[in-house]
PDB file of C-alpha atoms in Angstrom:
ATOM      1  CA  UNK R1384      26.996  38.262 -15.266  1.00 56.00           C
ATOM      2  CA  UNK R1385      28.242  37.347 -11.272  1.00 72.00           C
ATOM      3  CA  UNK R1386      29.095  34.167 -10.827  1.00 84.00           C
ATOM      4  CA  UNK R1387      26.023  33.055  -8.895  1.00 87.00           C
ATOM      5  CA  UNK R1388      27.340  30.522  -5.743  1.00 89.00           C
ATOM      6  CA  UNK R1389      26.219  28.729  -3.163  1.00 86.00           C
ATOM      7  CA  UNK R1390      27.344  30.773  -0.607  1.00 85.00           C
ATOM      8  CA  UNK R1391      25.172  33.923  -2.086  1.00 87.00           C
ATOM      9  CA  UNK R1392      22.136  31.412  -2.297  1.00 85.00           C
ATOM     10  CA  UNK R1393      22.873  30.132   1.489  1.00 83.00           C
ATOM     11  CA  UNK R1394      22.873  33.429   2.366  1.00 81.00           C
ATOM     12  CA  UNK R1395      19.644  34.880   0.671  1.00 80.00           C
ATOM     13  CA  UNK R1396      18.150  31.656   1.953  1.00 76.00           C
ATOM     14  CA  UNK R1397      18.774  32.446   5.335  1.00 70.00           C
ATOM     15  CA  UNK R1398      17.942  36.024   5.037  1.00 70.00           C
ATOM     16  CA  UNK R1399      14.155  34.943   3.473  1.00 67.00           C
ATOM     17  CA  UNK R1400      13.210  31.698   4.179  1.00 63.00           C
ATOM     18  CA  UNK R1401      12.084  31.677   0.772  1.00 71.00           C
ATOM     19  CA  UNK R1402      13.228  27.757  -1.296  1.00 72.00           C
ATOM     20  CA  UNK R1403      16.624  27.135  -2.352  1.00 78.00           C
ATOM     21  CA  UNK R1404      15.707  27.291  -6.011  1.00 81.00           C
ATOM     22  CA  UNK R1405      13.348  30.744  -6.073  1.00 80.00           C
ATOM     23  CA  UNK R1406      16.784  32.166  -4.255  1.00 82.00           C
ATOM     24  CA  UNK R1407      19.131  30.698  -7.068  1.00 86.00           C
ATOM     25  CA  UNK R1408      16.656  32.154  -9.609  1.00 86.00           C
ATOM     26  CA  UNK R1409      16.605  35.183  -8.047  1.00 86.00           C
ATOM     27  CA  UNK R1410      19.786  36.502  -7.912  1.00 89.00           C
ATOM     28  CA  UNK R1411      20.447  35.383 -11.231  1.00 90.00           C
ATOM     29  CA  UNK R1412      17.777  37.603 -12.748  1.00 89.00           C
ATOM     30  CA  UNK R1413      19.330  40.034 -10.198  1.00 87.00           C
ATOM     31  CA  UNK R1414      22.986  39.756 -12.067  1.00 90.00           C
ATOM     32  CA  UNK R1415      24.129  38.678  -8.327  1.00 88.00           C
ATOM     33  CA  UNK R1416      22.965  42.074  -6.570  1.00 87.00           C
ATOM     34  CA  UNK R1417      21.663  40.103  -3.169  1.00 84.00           C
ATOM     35  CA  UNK R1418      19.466  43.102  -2.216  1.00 81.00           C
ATOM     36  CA  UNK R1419      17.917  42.728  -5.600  1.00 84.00           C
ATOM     37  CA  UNK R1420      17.315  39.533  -5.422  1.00 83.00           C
ATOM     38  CA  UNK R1421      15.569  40.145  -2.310  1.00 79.00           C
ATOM     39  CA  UNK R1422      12.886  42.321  -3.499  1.00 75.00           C
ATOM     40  CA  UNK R1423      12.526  39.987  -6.561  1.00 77.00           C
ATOM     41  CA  UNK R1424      11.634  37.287  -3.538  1.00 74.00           C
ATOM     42  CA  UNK R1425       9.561  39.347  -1.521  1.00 65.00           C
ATOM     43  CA  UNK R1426       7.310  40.760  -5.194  1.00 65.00           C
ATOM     44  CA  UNK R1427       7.368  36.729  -6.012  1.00 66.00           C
ATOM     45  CA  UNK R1428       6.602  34.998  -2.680  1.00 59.00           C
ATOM     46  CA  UNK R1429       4.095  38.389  -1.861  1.00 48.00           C
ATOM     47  CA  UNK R1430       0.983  36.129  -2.735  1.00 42.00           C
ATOM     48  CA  UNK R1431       2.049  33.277  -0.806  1.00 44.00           C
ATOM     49  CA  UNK R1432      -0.062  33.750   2.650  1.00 38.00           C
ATOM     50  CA  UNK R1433      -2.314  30.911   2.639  1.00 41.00           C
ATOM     51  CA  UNK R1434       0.750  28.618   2.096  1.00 46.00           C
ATOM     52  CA  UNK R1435       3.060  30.911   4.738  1.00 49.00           C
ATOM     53  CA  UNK R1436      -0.165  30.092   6.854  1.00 48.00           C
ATOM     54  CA  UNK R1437       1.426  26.212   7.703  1.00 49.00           C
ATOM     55  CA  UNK R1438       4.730  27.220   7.996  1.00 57.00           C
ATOM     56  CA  UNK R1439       6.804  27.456  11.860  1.00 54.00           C
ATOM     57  CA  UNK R1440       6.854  30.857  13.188  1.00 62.00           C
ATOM     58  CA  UNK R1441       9.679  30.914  16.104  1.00 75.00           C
ATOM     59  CA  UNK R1442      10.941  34.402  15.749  1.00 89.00           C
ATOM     60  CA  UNK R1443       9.455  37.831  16.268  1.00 93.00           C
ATOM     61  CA  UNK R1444       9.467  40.336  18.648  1.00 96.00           C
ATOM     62  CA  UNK R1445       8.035  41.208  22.475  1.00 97.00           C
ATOM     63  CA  UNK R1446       6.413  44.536  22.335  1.00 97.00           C
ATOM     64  CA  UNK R1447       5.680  46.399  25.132  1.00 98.00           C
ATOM     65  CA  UNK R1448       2.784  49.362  25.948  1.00 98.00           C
ATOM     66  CA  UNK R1449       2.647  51.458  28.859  1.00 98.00           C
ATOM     67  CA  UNK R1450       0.493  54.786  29.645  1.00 97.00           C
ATOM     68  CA  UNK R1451       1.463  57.829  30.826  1.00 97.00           C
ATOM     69  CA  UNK R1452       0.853  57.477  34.799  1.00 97.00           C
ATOM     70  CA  UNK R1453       2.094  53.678  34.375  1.00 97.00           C
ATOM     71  CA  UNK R1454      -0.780  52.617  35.837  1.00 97.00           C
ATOM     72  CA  UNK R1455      -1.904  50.190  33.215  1.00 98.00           C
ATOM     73  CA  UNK R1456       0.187  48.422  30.182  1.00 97.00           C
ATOM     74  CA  UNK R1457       0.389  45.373  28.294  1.00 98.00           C
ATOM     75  CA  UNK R1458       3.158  42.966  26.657  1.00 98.00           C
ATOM     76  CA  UNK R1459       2.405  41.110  23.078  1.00 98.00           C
ATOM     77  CA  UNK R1460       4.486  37.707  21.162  1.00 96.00           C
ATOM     78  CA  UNK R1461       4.416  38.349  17.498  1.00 96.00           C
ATOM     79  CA  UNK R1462       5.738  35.441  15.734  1.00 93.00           C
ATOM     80  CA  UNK R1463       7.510  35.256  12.394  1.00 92.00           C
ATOM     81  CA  UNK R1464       9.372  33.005  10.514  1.00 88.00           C
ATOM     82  CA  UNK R1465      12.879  34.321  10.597  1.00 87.00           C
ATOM     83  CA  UNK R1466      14.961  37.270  12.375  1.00 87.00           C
ATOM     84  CA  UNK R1467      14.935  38.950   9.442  1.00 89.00           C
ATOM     85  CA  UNK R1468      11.436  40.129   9.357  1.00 89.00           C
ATOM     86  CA  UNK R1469      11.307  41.003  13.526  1.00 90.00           C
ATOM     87  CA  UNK R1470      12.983  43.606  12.266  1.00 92.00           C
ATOM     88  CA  UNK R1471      10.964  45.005   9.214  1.00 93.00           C
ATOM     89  CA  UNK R1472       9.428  48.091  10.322  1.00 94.00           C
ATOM     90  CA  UNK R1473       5.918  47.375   9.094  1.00 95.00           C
ATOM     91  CA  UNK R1474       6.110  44.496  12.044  1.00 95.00           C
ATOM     92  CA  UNK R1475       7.678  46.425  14.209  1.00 96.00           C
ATOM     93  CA  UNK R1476       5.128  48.896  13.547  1.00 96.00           C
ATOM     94  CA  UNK R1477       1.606  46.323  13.590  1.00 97.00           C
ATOM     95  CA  UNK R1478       3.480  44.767  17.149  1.00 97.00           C
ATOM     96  CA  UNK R1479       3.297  48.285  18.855  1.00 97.00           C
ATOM     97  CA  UNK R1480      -0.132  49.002  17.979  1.00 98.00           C
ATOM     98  CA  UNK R1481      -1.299  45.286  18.866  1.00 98.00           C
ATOM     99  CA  UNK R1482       0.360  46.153  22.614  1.00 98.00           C
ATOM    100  CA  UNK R1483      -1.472  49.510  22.676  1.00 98.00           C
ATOM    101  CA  UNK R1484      -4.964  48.145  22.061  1.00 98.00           C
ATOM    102  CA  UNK R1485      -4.243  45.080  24.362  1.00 98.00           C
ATOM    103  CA  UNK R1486      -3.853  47.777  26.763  1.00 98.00           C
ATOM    104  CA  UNK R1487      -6.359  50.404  25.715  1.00 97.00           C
ATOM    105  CA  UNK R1488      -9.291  48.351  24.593  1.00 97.00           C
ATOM    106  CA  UNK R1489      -8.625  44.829  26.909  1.00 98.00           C
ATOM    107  CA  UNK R1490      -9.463  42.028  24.657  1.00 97.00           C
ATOM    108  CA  UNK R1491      -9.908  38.546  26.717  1.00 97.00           C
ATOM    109  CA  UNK R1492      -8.240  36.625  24.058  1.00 96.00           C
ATOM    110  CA  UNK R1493      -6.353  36.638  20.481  1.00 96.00           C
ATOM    111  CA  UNK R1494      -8.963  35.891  18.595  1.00 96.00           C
ATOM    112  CA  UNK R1495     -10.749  39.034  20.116  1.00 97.00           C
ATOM    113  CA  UNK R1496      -7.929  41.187  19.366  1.00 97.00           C
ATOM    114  CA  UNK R1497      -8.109  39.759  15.908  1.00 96.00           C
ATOM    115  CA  UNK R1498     -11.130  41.015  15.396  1.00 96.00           C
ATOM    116  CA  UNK R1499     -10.780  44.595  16.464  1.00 97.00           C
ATOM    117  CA  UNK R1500     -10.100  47.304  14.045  1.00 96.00           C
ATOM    118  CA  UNK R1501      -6.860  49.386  12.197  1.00 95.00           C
ATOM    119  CA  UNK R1502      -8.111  52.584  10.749  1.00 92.00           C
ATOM    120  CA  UNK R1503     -10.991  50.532   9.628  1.00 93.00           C
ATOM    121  CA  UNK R1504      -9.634  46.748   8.683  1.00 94.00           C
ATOM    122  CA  UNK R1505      -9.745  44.319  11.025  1.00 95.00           C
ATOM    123  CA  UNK R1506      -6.497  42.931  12.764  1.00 96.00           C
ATOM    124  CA  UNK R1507      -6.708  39.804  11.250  1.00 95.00           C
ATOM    125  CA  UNK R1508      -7.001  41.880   7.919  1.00 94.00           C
ATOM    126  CA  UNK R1509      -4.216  43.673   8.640  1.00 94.00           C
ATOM    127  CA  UNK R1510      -2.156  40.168   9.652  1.00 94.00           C
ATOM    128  CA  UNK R1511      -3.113  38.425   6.018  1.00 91.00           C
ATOM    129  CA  UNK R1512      -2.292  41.489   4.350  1.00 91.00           C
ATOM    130  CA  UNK R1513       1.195  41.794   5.861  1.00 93.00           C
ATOM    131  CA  UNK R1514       1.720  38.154   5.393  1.00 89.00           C
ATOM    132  CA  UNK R1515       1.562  38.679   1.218  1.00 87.00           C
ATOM    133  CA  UNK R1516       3.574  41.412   1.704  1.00 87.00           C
ATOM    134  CA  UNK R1517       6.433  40.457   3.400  1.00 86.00           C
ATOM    135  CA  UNK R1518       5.636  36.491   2.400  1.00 83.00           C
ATOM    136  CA  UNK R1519       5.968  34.703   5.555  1.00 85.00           C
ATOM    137  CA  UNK R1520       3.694  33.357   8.410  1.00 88.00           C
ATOM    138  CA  UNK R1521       3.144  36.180  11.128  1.00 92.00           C
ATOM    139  CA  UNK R1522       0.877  35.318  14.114  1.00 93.00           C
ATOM    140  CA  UNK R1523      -0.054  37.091  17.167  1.00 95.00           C
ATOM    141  CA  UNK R1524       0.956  34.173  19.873  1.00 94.00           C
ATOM    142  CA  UNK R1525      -0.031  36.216  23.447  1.00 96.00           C
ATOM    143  CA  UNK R1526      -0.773  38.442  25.360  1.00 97.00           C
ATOM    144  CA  UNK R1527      -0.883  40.178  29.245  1.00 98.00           C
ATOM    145  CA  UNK R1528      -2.426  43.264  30.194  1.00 98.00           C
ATOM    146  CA  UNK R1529      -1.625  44.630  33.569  1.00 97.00           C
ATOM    147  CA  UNK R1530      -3.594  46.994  35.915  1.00 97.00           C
ATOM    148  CA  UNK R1531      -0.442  47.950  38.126  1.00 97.00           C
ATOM    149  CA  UNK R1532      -1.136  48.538  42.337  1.00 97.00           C
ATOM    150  CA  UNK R1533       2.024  50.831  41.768  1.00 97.00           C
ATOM    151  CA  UNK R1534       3.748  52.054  38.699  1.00 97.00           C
ATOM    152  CA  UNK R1535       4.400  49.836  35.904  1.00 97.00           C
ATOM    153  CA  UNK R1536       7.808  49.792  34.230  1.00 96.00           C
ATOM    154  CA  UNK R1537       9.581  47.386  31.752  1.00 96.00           C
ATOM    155  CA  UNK R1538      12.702  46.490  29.985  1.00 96.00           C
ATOM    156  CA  UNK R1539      13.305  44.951  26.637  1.00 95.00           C
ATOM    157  CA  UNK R1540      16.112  42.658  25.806  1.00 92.00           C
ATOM    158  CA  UNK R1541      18.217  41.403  22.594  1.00 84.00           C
ATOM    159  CA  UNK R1542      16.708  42.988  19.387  1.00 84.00           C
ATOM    160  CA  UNK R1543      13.188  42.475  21.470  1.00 91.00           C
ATOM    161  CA  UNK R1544      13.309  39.067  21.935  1.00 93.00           C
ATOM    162  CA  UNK R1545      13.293  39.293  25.501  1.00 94.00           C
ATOM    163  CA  UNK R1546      10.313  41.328  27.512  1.00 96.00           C
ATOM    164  CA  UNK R1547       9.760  42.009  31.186  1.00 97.00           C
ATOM    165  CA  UNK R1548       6.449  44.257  32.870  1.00 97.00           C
ATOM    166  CA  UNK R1549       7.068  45.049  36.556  1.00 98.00           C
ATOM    167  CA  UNK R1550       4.816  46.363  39.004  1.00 98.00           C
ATOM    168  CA  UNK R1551       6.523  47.934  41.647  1.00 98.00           C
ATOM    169  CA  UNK R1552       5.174  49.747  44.460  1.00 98.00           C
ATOM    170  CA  UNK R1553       8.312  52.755  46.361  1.00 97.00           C
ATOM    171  CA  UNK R1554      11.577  53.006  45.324  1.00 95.00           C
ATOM    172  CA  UNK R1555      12.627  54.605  42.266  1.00 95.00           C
ATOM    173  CA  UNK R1556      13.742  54.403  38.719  1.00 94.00           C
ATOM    174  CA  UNK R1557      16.943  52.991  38.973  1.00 96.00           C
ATOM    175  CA  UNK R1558      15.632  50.463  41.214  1.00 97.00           C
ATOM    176  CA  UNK R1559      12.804  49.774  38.811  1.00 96.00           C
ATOM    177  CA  UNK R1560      15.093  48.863  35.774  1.00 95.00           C
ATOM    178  CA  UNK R1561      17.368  47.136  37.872  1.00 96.00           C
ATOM    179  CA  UNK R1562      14.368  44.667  39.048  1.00 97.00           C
ATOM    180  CA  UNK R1563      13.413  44.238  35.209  1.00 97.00           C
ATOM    181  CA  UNK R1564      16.849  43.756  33.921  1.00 96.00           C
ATOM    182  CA  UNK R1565      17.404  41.057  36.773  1.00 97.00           C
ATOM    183  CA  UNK R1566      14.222  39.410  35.717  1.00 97.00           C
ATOM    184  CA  UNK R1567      14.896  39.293  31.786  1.00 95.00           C
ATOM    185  CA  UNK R1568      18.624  37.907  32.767  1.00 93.00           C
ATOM    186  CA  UNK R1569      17.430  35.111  35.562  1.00 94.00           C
ATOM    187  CA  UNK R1570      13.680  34.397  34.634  1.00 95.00           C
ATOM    188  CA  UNK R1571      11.963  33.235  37.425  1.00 96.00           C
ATOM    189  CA  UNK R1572       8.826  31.171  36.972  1.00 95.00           C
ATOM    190  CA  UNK R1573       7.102  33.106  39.776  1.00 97.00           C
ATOM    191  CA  UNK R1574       6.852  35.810  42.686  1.00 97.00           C
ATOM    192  CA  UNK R1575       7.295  34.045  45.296  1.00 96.00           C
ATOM    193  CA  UNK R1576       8.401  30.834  46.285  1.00 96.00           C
ATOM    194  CA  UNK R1577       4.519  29.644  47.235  1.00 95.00           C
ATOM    195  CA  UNK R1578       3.590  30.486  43.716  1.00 96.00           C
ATOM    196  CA  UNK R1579       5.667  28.546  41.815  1.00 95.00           C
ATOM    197  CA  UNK R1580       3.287  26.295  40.102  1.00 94.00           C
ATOM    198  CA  UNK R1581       2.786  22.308  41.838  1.00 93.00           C
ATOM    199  CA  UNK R1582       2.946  20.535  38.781  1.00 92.00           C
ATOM    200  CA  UNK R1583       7.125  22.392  37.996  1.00 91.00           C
ATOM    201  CA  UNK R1584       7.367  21.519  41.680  1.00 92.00           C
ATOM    202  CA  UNK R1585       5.925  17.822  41.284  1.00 91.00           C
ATOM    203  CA  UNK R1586       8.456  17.306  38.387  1.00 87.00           C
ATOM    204  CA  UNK R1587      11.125  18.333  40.227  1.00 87.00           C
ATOM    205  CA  UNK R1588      10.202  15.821  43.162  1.00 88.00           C
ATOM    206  CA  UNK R1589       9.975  12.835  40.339  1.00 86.00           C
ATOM    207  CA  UNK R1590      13.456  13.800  38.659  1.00 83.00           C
ATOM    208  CA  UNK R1591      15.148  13.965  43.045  1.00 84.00           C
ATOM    209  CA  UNK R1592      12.842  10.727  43.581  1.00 84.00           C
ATOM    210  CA  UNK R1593      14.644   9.049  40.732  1.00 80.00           C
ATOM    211  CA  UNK R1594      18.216  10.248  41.768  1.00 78.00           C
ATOM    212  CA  UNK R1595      17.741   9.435  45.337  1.00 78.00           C
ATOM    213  CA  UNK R1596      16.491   5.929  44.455  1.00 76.00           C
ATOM    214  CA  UNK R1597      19.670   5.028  42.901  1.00 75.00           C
ATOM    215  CA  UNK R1598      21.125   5.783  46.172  1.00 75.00           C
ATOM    216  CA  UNK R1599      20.666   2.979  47.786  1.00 76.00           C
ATOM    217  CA  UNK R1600      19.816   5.185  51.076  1.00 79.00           C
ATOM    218  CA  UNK R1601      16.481   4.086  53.484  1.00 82.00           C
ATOM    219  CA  UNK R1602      13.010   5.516  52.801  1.00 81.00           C
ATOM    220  CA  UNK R1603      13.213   8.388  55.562  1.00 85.00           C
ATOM    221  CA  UNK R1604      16.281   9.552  54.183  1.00 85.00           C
ATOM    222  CA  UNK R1605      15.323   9.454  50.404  1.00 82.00           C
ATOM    223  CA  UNK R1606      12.098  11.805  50.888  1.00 87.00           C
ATOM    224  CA  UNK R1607      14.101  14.143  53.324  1.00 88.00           C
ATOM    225  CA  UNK R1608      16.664  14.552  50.015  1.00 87.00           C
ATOM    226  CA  UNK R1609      13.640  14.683  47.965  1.00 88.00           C
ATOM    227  CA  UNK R1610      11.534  17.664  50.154  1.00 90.00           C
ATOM    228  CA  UNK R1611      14.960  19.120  49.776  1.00 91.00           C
ATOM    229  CA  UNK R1612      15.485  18.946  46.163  1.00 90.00           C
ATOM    230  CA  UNK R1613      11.943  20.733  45.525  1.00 91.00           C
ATOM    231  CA  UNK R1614      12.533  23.393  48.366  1.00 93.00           C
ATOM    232  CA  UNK R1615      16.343  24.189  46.533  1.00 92.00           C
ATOM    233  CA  UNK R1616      14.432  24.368  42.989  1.00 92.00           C
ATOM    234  CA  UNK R1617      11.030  26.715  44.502  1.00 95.00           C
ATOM    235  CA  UNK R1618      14.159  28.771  45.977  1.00 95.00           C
ATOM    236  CA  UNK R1619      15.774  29.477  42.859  1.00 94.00           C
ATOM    237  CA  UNK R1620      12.834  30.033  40.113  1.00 95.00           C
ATOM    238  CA  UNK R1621      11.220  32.285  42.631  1.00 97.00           C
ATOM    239  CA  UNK R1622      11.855  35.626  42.011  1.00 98.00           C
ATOM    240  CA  UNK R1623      12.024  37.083  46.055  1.00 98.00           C
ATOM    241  CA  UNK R1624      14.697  34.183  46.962  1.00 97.00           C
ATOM    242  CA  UNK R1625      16.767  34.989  43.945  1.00 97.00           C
ATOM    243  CA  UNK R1626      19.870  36.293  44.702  1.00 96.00           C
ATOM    244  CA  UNK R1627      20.227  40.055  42.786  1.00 97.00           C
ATOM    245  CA  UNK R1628      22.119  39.999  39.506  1.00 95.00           C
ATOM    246  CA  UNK R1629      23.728  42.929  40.539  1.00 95.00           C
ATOM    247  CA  UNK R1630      24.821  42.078  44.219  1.00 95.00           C
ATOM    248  CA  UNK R1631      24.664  38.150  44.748  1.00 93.00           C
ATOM    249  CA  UNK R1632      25.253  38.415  48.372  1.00 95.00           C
ATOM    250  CA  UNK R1633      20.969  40.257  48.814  1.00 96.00           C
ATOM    251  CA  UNK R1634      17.928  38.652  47.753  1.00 97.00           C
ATOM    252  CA  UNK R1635      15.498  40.569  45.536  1.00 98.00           C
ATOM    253  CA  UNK R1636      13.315  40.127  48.636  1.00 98.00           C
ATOM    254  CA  UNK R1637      16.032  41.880  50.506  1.00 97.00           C
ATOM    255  CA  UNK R1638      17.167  44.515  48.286  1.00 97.00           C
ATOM    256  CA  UNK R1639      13.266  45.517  47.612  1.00 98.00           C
ATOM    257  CA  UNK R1640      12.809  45.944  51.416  1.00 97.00           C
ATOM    258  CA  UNK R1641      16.207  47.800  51.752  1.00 96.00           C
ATOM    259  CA  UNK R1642      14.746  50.524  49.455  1.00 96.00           C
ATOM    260  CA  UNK R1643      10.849  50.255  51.069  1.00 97.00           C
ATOM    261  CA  UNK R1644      10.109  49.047  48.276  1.00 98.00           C
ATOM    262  CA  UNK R1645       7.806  46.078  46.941  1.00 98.00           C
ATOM    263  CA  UNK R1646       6.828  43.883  43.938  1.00 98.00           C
ATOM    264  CA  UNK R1647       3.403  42.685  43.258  1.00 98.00           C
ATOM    265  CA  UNK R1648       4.053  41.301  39.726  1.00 97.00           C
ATOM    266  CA  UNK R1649       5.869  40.640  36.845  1.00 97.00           C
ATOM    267  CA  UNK R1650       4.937  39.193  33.424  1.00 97.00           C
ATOM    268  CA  UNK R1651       8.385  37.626  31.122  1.00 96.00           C
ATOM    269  CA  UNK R1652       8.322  36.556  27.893  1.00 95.00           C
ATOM    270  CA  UNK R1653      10.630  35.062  25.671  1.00 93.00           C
ATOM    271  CA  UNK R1654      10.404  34.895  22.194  1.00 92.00           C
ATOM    272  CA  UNK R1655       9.444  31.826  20.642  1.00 86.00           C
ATOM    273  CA  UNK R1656       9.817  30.055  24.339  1.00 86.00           C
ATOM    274  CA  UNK R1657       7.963  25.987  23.946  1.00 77.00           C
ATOM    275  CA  UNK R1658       7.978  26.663  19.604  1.00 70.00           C
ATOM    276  CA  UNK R1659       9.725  24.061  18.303  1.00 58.00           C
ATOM    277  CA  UNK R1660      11.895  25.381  15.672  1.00 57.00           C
ATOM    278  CA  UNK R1661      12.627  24.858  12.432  1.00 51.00           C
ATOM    279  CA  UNK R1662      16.243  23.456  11.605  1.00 49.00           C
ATOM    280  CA  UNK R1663      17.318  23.783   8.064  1.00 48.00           C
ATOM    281  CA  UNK R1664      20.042  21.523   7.004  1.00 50.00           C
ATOM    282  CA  UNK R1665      21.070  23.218   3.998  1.00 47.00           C
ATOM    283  CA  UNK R1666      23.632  20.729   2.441  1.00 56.00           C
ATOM    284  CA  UNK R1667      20.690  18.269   2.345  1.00 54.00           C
ATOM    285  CA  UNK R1668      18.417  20.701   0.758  1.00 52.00           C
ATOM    286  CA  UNK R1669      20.864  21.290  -1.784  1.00 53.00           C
ATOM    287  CA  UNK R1670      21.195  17.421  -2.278  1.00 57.00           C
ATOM    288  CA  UNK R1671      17.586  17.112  -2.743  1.00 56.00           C
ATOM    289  CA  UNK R1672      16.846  19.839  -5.167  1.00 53.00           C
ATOM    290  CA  UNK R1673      20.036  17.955  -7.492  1.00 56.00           C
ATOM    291  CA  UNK R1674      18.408  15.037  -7.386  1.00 58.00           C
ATOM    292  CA  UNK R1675      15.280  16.126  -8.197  1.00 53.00           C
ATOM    293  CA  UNK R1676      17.107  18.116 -11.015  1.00 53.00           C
ATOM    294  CA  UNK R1677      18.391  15.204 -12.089  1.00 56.00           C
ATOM    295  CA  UNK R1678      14.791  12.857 -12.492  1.00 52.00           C
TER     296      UNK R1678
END
């Protein structure tokens, strides 16, 4: 039989999520064959989705629907535990339909789209039942659906993990992907630079406030550097007054009016974006499970 090590249980740990122990167990009723010992885990861990129910999902994919005129389309976060299920194609698969009844059948929230039905099972159903299969914690995190003034288009980034809807009215296909790919690479917060939200802009003004106090400078001069901190911050998270990704010396303002064209909206989201994730330290798991061994 292969010598089972820690680097092959490190590994299948990684690749699963599934304990330290069920992977050592594994691939030693595998004989050491790591894609073996993988199906082993998944047949084991398959009846685990109440319990895979509490645990962090932080990965996943962005999926992204649009119709035919690209008049209307939607974007959808579906959350899993690791990278290695966003891309199992039974995921992949339930994340494209969620984004085509988002846009078909406009639910106002998740739990409505949970409720809605798969060839006759409910979404939520469908979730639980995917959960035992695969044997990790999948959740539907969010949603947009966009009526588009112009035509919608999109652009998905890194494995998915990245998604951008545009609504664009004039100019043309290139110009179109260029606008989403500069979105997905500088993600600004908002359209213009009066819609970035107060309370980002507030924050902003507390963080100068603080800097400028240590300053030493007079009043008048502190709020002037402190007005001026918040306009340099709108500036920059505002997509309009970005500079282009592609040509830093035009705005996207400026580059959308040198082609007649215009945005009216854009939706980004990034996987997993405010999750706090899980970080496995696994020399101390190891240390625990001897221990434990050991009583």
């Amino acid at each position: 039989m292969a010598e089972i090590t820690a680097a092959m249980v490190k590994e299948l740990r990684e690749k699963t999520d599934a304990p330290m122990m069920e992977c050592k167990r594994a691939l030693t009723e595998a004989g050491g064959d790591p894609e073996k010992a993988e199906e082993i885990l998944r047949v084991k861990l398959g009846n685990k989705a109440s319990k895979a129910a509490s645990r962090v999902a932080a990965e996943g994919v962005v999926a992204i629907h649009i119709s035919a005129d690209q008049k209307l389309g939607a974007m959808v976060e579906v959350n899993c535990e690791t990278d290695f299920v966003a891309k199992n194609d039974d995921f992949l698969a339930l994340s494209a339909k969620l984004a085509e009844m988002v846009a078909t059948q406009n639910p106002v929230d998740v739990a409505a789209l949970s409720a809605m039905s798969i060839a006759g099972t409910s979404v939520e159903e469908t979730r639980k039942a995917l959960v035992g299969k695969i044997g990790e914690n999948i959740s539907i995190r969010r949603f947009v659906r966009v009526p588009a003034k112009g035509a919608l288009n999109n652009y998905i980034h890194g494995g998915s993990k990245v998604g951008v809807l545009v609504d664009i009215t004039g100019g043309d296909a290139t110009l179109a992907k260029d606008v989403a790919m500069h979105i997905a690479a500088s993600k600004p917060v908002a359209l213009s630079m009066a819609d970035v939200p107060a309370n980002l802009v507030e924050k902003e003004r507390e963080i100068a406030r603080q800097k400028a106090a240590e300053s030493g400078k007079p009043a008048e001069i502190v709020a002037k550097m402190v007005e001026g901190s918040a306009a340099k911050f709108m500036k920059e998270v505002a997509l309009l007054s970005q500079p282009f990704v592609k040509d830093d010396k035009l705005t996207i303002e400026a580059l959308m009016k040198s082609k007649g064209a215009a945005v009216n909206e854009f939706s980004l989201y990034v996987v997993g974006e405010g999750i706090e994730k899980k970080v496995t330290d696994f020399a101390a798991e190891v240390a625990e499970a001897a221990a434990a061994a050991a009583r």
